[in-house]
Amino acid sequence: MAAATLLIASPVAVLAQEDPTPVAAAEDGDIGEAYGLSADDARRLLAEPLPDSPDARYALLKRQWLAARRLEDRGRQIEVAKALVPLGRGRPDGEGWIRLYLTTEFTWGSSGAALAACEPLLADKQLSPAARAGVALRQTYFLANAGQDRQVMLRAWSRADALAAEALKQQPSLPLTIDRLQVRAETERLTGDGPAAIATLRQAVARSRELVAGGLAQRVGEEQLRQWQGWLDGSQGMLIYALVGQGRTREAADIAQDNLALWRAGQLDDGQGARWNYRAATALNASQQYEEALAAARQSEAMLARANASAASQTRWLARQEILRALLGLKRWTEADQAYRQFLEELGGDGVARTRAQDNRLAALLAAKSGRLDEALETAERTLRYRTRIYGQDHPQTRESAGVRAVVRLLRGDAGGAMSDYEQLFAATLDRSDGWVDLDARGFRGFVLGLAFDEFLAHAARRALAGEALPPAVVDRALQIADRRKLGSTQRALADSTARLLAATPALRALLDEEQTLRKAASGQYGQVAALIADEDKLRKELSTEAFKALPKEQRKPREDALKALRQQLQARQGEAATAREALAAQRQRLASAYPAYADLITPATPGAVALSGRLRPGEGLLVVQALEDQTLVWLLRADAPAQFRAMPAGAAALAARVTALRQRVDLSTMPAGRETPLAQALPELHALYRELLAPLNRQGLNTLIVAGDGPLAGLPLAALVTEPPVAGRPVAWLLRQQAVVQLPSGASLQALRRAAAPAQAPKALLGFGDPAFDRAGGTATATAASTSAKTARHLLAPTPTRGSGRYDAQLGFRYADIPPLPETRAELLTIARALGADPAVDLRLGAAATRSAVLATPLADRRVLAFATHGLMPGELPGISKPALAMAAEADEGASPLLELDDVLTLRMNAQWVLLSACNTAAGEQGGAAMSGLVRGFFFAGARSVLATHWAVESASAAALTGATLAPADTRAAGLRRAQLAMADGQDGQGRWTHPYYWAAYALFGDPAQ
């Protein structure tokens, strides 16, 4: 839109917007020359008495607004803006104060007052269409961020969207367009479409930049330009939360840090600086950098308090929310409890703010962890009674409350009562997978469920370490919790990656649409039940007063009849809600029956020990490892014996330190050439870890160990553990000599892989993609260009991108062409092709041909082996990446993505025994454990039965030899990998050059170990 066509609502030329998530607020705009006033002049202006004349009063209030803005006195800004609303009626510039008051009140004052002011304004037909549209959009935004009923919010959005469309049709307005985009993004976020919210906010950022560019073209003054930049600031602020919601925390943190740098340089005021501090804290908390998050959030809170922002305002809520999250992450229970109680006390009578902030589950757990056990029990029981009245005893929400009481009882020493309550929680979360849909484990709910499960596991660990024989039921439940937690970190990424899959599967899409409709219907029914219960409680209290009882019978009867009718209505509504819930359960069963693979992917079951043992074959053992804060739990399942369970007296931090030290000694790619640590220094520690982890378990008769582990041990190949004390001159007793080692994202993955018989073997041997040409202009590298170093490690040495960028182009500071080439992967694929008898000219896509489009367009179901020899990218490794991806060749179409992402993998159809990911660090790394789990499960869903990846950057010649040998015919896939690894470890392959575990232990086989 050209700058000349902009419609700016005066006197507030532009009103900056704020964040979403339960985190989004609106920012007020600057007008006039607020920064031209000195502080003393501003204080004198605010001290002037208001004249009686409406015109003079209006003129002085506008100047006082500037003065309050100059001093960043938020309370006075609200007072002045509210006074200007009626005075502005009928004036050419007066309607702008309406939106200014609403946004300022919500951001810095009372959330409830801002929301209450909207409906009367919307009913005023004398307001212009643009003004009414702006109020409707503000109302929708407030509802979205104030914890109100979702259906109410969606109805408000429908009205606001229609009003905005009509206003824009009458007269285009870039600010109103941006406002509409931002509110649309909020509705998309709240209805579960995170990717759509990000895309919408990208549009808002682009239009905001257009607005700023128009201001530059018009050569507007500094203050006017600052106002217009507020739209960009607000759109970016909302984008922070949308990115965090999708797991793209690094991008979010970079955007926040860039804006904090502007604030420190004096280019943003303290109000903006305060908000960027709590936005940064949001990203830091999401990436578990709790100390840094706490510092940023506390700085924000202090700045907001100095600015006189109300405790009931959106900004204070956002800052204090991040303080609380950081304290919870740090397990500083007493501080978290005190902060939360103080927060609630300071909200006063603002019902909207209190509704948003009050969480009785959280209050009960914090009280319990702080030693106030009687108070915690009373709160937990009151919450459980209330939810039982609304939902009944069998609903997941009720059983979640029973889980809260279970924690309180456990901390009180009532283990028997706690186990009874825990069974209620387990029935909702472990015995039925749809319970995880109903109990979305984000935000504070994630903390509640996480703490409940942590306490149960810690209880089991303490008993095991004390030498107690745990009941099989406790061992089984602990195993289910551990297995479910392994899946939890990847579930959202998988769910968010199914859009293309659903678009290509209309029948599945229809079933899911119906499930969502029924879910909303059930939620609405229970919402009505809650409203009726509130009405009943209010009327019942009225009828129980002495004043009512003293009334004559004829005066009491109408109210008593009303209570009776209300109770009948409530009973009927509860029946309708139960029926709606049954219809939802039936629909979910239809969906799972029609598309079991999709159900395994999105709502996986949580099998117990008996079910998992039944999936194991003779000679196989399933090892499940779960690291807690102070202990590590270990299970070993086999087909021919009861589950073995034990606890190690070392928690996640201690294990992480040991694994890091071992990797530094084993992974030669991280060491300067010629300065490798002698392997002999690592062998005793590898043996010590074996003694603690595996030696106490009965593994006799097992030839394959299937490991479902996450956390620290996911980064260490267990095949390199040493089973006997190392003795100079004798072969090292690698665990590999006793058993093949295979990995799985979780035990549930084994059940999914083995639910049905494997299909017939694909007729063709191989399809490989490698040596991709990342630089479209430069063509492909050749094998002769490979490094001549004896250790050619495939590190992704990409330049540091511009913070906040989300695409791959020079404009945003990152050139895809700068990714270092991988010419050695061409030789690797050629070796594999020879080993499998494939024709390289037909079965390999190399250089410029190794594109994402080629993968998507080529039939894959007739290939036994699919090989991707390229860089593996983990979330956050490059701008814009929130899910694992493979870097393919640059496309001829500059607008096409060169990345094969998880979304793409889910749409593939293959019948592959092997998928090879011959890339750097695809099996582990800081974020790679969870990310790899999602990518592996994506390949399983697409039809692969195993994935071969690497723990660290591998050397190219040995990689080609090992993968070729692994794919040669063998009894099982696990046996094939073990045979190839032993050949290297024993010096038979490579003439003794590759005996070090760096060369052979890096390889991780994920999936079904059998043929």
Coordinates of C-alpha atoms in Angstrom, one line a residue, residues 643-874:
A643 CA 10.5 -57.3 34.6
Q644 CA 13.8 -56.4 36.4
F645 CA 13.9 -53.0 38.1
R646 CA 16.6 -51.1 40.0
A647 CA 17.7 -47.6 40.8
M648 CA 21.1 -46.0 40.6
P649 CA 22.2 -43.3 43.1
A650 CA 23.2 -40.9 40.4
G651 CA 20.9 -38.3 38.8
A652 CA 20.7 -36.6 35.4
A653 CA 23.4 -33.9 36.2
A654 CA 25.9 -36.5 37.4
L655 CA 25.3 -38.7 34.4
A656 CA 25.5 -35.8 32.0
A657 CA 28.9 -34.9 33.4
R658 CA 30.2 -38.4 33.0
V659 CA 28.8 -38.8 29.5
T660 CA 30.4 -35.4 28.4
A661 CA 33.8 -36.5 29.8
L662 CA 33.6 -39.8 28.0
R663 CA 32.5 -38.3 24.7
Q664 CA 35.4 -35.9 24.9
R665 CA 37.8 -38.9 25.1
V666 CA 36.1 -41.1 22.5
D667 CA 35.0 -38.6 19.9
L668 CA 38.2 -37.8 18.0
S669 CA 36.5 -35.3 15.7
T670 CA 36.4 -32.8 18.6
M671 CA 40.2 -33.0 19.3
P672 CA 43.0 -31.2 17.5
A673 CA 44.9 -33.5 15.2
G674 CA 47.8 -35.2 17.0
R675 CA 46.5 -34.4 20.5
E676 CA 44.0 -37.2 20.9
T677 CA 43.5 -38.4 24.5
P678 CA 44.7 -42.0 24.8
L679 CA 41.8 -44.5 24.8
A680 CA 43.3 -46.2 27.9
Q681 CA 42.2 -43.2 30.0
A682 CA 38.5 -43.7 29.0
L683 CA 38.3 -47.5 29.5
P684 CA 38.1 -47.6 33.3
E685 CA 35.3 -45.2 33.3
L686 CA 33.5 -47.1 30.5
H687 CA 33.8 -50.2 32.7
A688 CA 32.6 -48.3 35.8
L689 CA 29.5 -47.1 34.0
Y690 CA 28.8 -50.7 32.8
R691 CA 29.1 -52.0 36.4
E692 CA 26.6 -49.5 37.7
L693 CA 24.1 -49.6 34.8
L694 CA 24.0 -53.1 33.4
A695 CA 26.1 -55.5 35.5
P696 CA 23.4 -56.0 38.2
L697 CA 20.8 -57.0 35.5
N698 CA 20.4 -60.6 34.3
R699 CA 21.2 -60.4 30.6
Q700 CA 22.0 -64.1 30.2
G701 CA 20.8 -65.5 26.9
L702 CA 20.3 -62.1 25.3
N703 CA 21.9 -61.4 22.0
T704 CA 20.2 -58.0 21.3
L705 CA 19.7 -55.1 23.7
I706 CA 17.0 -52.6 22.6
V707 CA 17.6 -49.4 24.5
A708 CA 14.8 -46.8 25.1
G709 CA 16.7 -44.1 26.9
D710 CA 16.7 -40.3 26.8
G711 CA 18.5 -37.6 28.6
P712 CA 22.3 -37.9 29.3
L713 CA 22.7 -41.5 28.2
A714 CA 21.1 -40.9 24.8
G715 CA 24.3 -39.2 23.8
L716 CA 26.6 -42.2 24.6
P717 CA 26.7 -45.4 22.4
L718 CA 26.2 -48.2 25.0
A719 CA 28.0 -50.7 22.6
A720 CA 31.2 -49.0 23.7
L721 CA 30.8 -49.8 27.4
V722 CA 33.4 -52.2 28.7
T723 CA 32.2 -55.4 30.5
E724 CA 35.5 -56.4 32.2
P725 CA 38.3 -54.5 33.8
P726 CA 40.7 -53.4 31.0
V727 CA 44.0 -55.3 31.0
A728 CA 46.9 -54.1 28.8
G729 CA 47.7 -56.5 26.0
R730 CA 44.2 -58.1 26.0
P731 CA 41.4 -57.2 23.6
V732 CA 39.0 -54.7 25.1
A733 CA 35.8 -56.4 26.4
W734 CA 33.3 -54.1 24.6
L735 CA 29.6 -54.7 25.3
L736 CA 29.4 -55.1 21.6
R737 CA 31.1 -58.5 21.9
Q738 CA 28.1 -59.7 24.0
Q739 CA 25.1 -58.1 22.4
A740 CA 24.0 -56.0 19.5
V741 CA 22.7 -52.6 20.7
V742 CA 19.6 -51.0 19.1
Q743 CA 17.8 -47.8 20.1
L744 CA 14.2 -46.8 20.2
P745 CA 12.5 -43.5 20.9
S746 CA 10.3 -45.3 23.5
G747 CA 9.0 -48.7 24.4
A748 CA 5.7 -47.8 22.8
S749 CA 7.6 -47.5 19.4
L750 CA 8.3 -51.3 19.6
Q751 CA 4.7 -52.0 20.1
A752 CA 3.8 -49.9 17.1
L753 CA 6.5 -51.4 14.9
R754 CA 5.4 -54.9 15.7
R755 CA 1.7 -54.5 15.7
A756 CA 1.4 -55.9 12.2
A757 CA 3.5 -58.3 10.1
A758 CA 6.2 -56.7 8.0
P759 CA 5.2 -56.3 4.3
A760 CA 6.9 -58.1 1.5
Q761 CA 10.5 -57.1 0.8
A762 CA 10.8 -54.2 -1.7
P763 CA 12.3 -55.4 -5.1
K764 CA 15.0 -52.7 -5.6
A765 CA 18.0 -52.4 -3.5
L766 CA 18.8 -48.7 -3.0
L767 CA 17.9 -45.1 -3.6
G768 CA 20.5 -42.6 -2.4
F769 CA 20.7 -38.8 -2.2
G770 CA 24.1 -37.2 -1.4
D771 CA 26.7 -34.6 -2.1
P772 CA 24.0 -31.9 -2.5
A773 CA 24.8 -28.7 -4.2
F774 CA 23.9 -26.1 -1.6
D775 CA 25.1 -23.3 -3.9
R776 CA 22.8 -23.1 -6.9
A777 CA 25.3 -21.0 -8.9
G778 CA 28.4 -22.9 -8.0
G779 CA 27.4 -26.3 -9.1
T780 CA 28.4 -29.5 -7.3
A781 CA 31.7 -30.3 -5.7
T782 CA 33.6 -33.4 -6.8
A783 CA 35.0 -36.2 -4.8
T784 CA 38.5 -34.9 -5.5
A785 CA 37.7 -31.7 -3.7
A786 CA 37.3 -33.6 -0.4
S787 CA 39.6 -32.8 2.4
T788 CA 42.8 -34.8 2.4
S789 CA 42.8 -34.8 6.2
A790 CA 42.8 -38.2 7.8
K791 CA 39.8 -37.1 9.8
T792 CA 37.2 -35.5 7.5
A793 CA 34.5 -34.5 10.0
R794 CA 31.2 -33.2 8.6
H795 CA 30.6 -30.2 10.8
L796 CA 28.0 -27.6 9.7
L797 CA 30.1 -24.5 9.8
A798 CA 27.4 -22.1 8.8
P799 CA 27.9 -18.3 9.3
T800 CA 26.1 -16.7 12.2
P801 CA 22.7 -15.6 10.9
T802 CA 21.1 -12.3 11.6
R803 CA 19.0 -12.7 14.8
G804 CA 15.3 -13.0 14.3
S805 CA 15.6 -14.1 10.7
G806 CA 13.4 -17.0 9.7
R807 CA 14.2 -17.6 6.0
Y808 CA 17.3 -18.6 4.0
D809 CA 18.3 -15.6 2.0
A810 CA 20.9 -12.9 1.9
Q811 CA 18.3 -10.2 2.9
L812 CA 18.0 -11.8 6.3
G813 CA 21.7 -12.5 6.8
F814 CA 22.0 -16.1 5.9
R815 CA 23.0 -17.7 2.5
Y816 CA 22.1 -21.3 2.1
A817 CA 25.0 -21.5 -0.4
D818 CA 27.4 -20.9 2.5
I819 CA 26.7 -24.4 4.0
P820 CA 30.0 -26.3 3.4
P821 CA 29.8 -29.0 0.7
L822 CA 30.1 -32.7 1.4
P823 CA 31.9 -34.1 -1.6
E824 CA 33.1 -37.2 0.4
T825 CA 29.5 -38.4 0.7
R826 CA 29.5 -39.1 -3.1
A827 CA 32.2 -41.7 -2.6
E828 CA 30.3 -43.1 0.4
L829 CA 27.1 -43.6 -1.6
L830 CA 29.0 -45.1 -4.5
T831 CA 30.5 -47.7 -2.1
I832 CA 27.1 -48.5 -0.7
A833 CA 25.7 -48.9 -4.3
R834 CA 28.5 -51.3 -5.1
A835 CA 27.9 -53.3 -1.9
L836 CA 24.2 -53.7 -2.7
G837 CA 24.6 -54.2 -6.5
A838 CA 22.8 -51.0 -7.4
D839 CA 23.4 -48.9 -10.5
P840 CA 24.8 -45.5 -9.4
A841 CA 23.5 -43.9 -12.6
V842 CA 20.0 -44.9 -11.9
D843 CA 19.8 -45.3 -8.1
L844 CA 21.7 -42.2 -6.9
R845 CA 20.7 -38.5 -7.0
L846 CA 23.9 -36.6 -6.5
G847 CA 24.9 -32.9 -6.6
A848 CA 22.3 -30.6 -8.0
A849 CA 19.9 -33.6 -8.4
A850 CA 19.8 -34.3 -4.7
T851 CA 16.9 -31.9 -4.0
R852 CA 13.9 -32.0 -1.7
S853 CA 11.7 -32.0 -4.8
A854 CA 13.4 -35.1 -6.1
V855 CA 12.7 -37.0 -2.8
L856 CA 9.1 -36.0 -2.9
A857 CA 8.6 -36.8 -6.5
T858 CA 10.4 -40.2 -6.7
P859 CA 8.5 -43.4 -5.8
L860 CA 10.1 -44.8 -2.7
A861 CA 8.0 -47.9 -1.9
D862 CA 10.1 -50.2 -4.1
R863 CA 13.4 -49.6 -2.4
R864 CA 14.9 -51.6 0.5
V865 CA 17.4 -49.0 1.4
L866 CA 17.0 -45.2 1.4
A867 CA 20.2 -43.2 2.0
F868 CA 20.6 -39.5 2.8
A869 CA 24.2 -38.5 2.9
T870 CA 24.0 -34.8 3.9
H871 CA 23.9 -32.5 6.8
G872 CA 21.3 -33.2 9.5
L873 CA 19.9 -30.1 11.0
M874 CA 18.4 -30.0 14.5

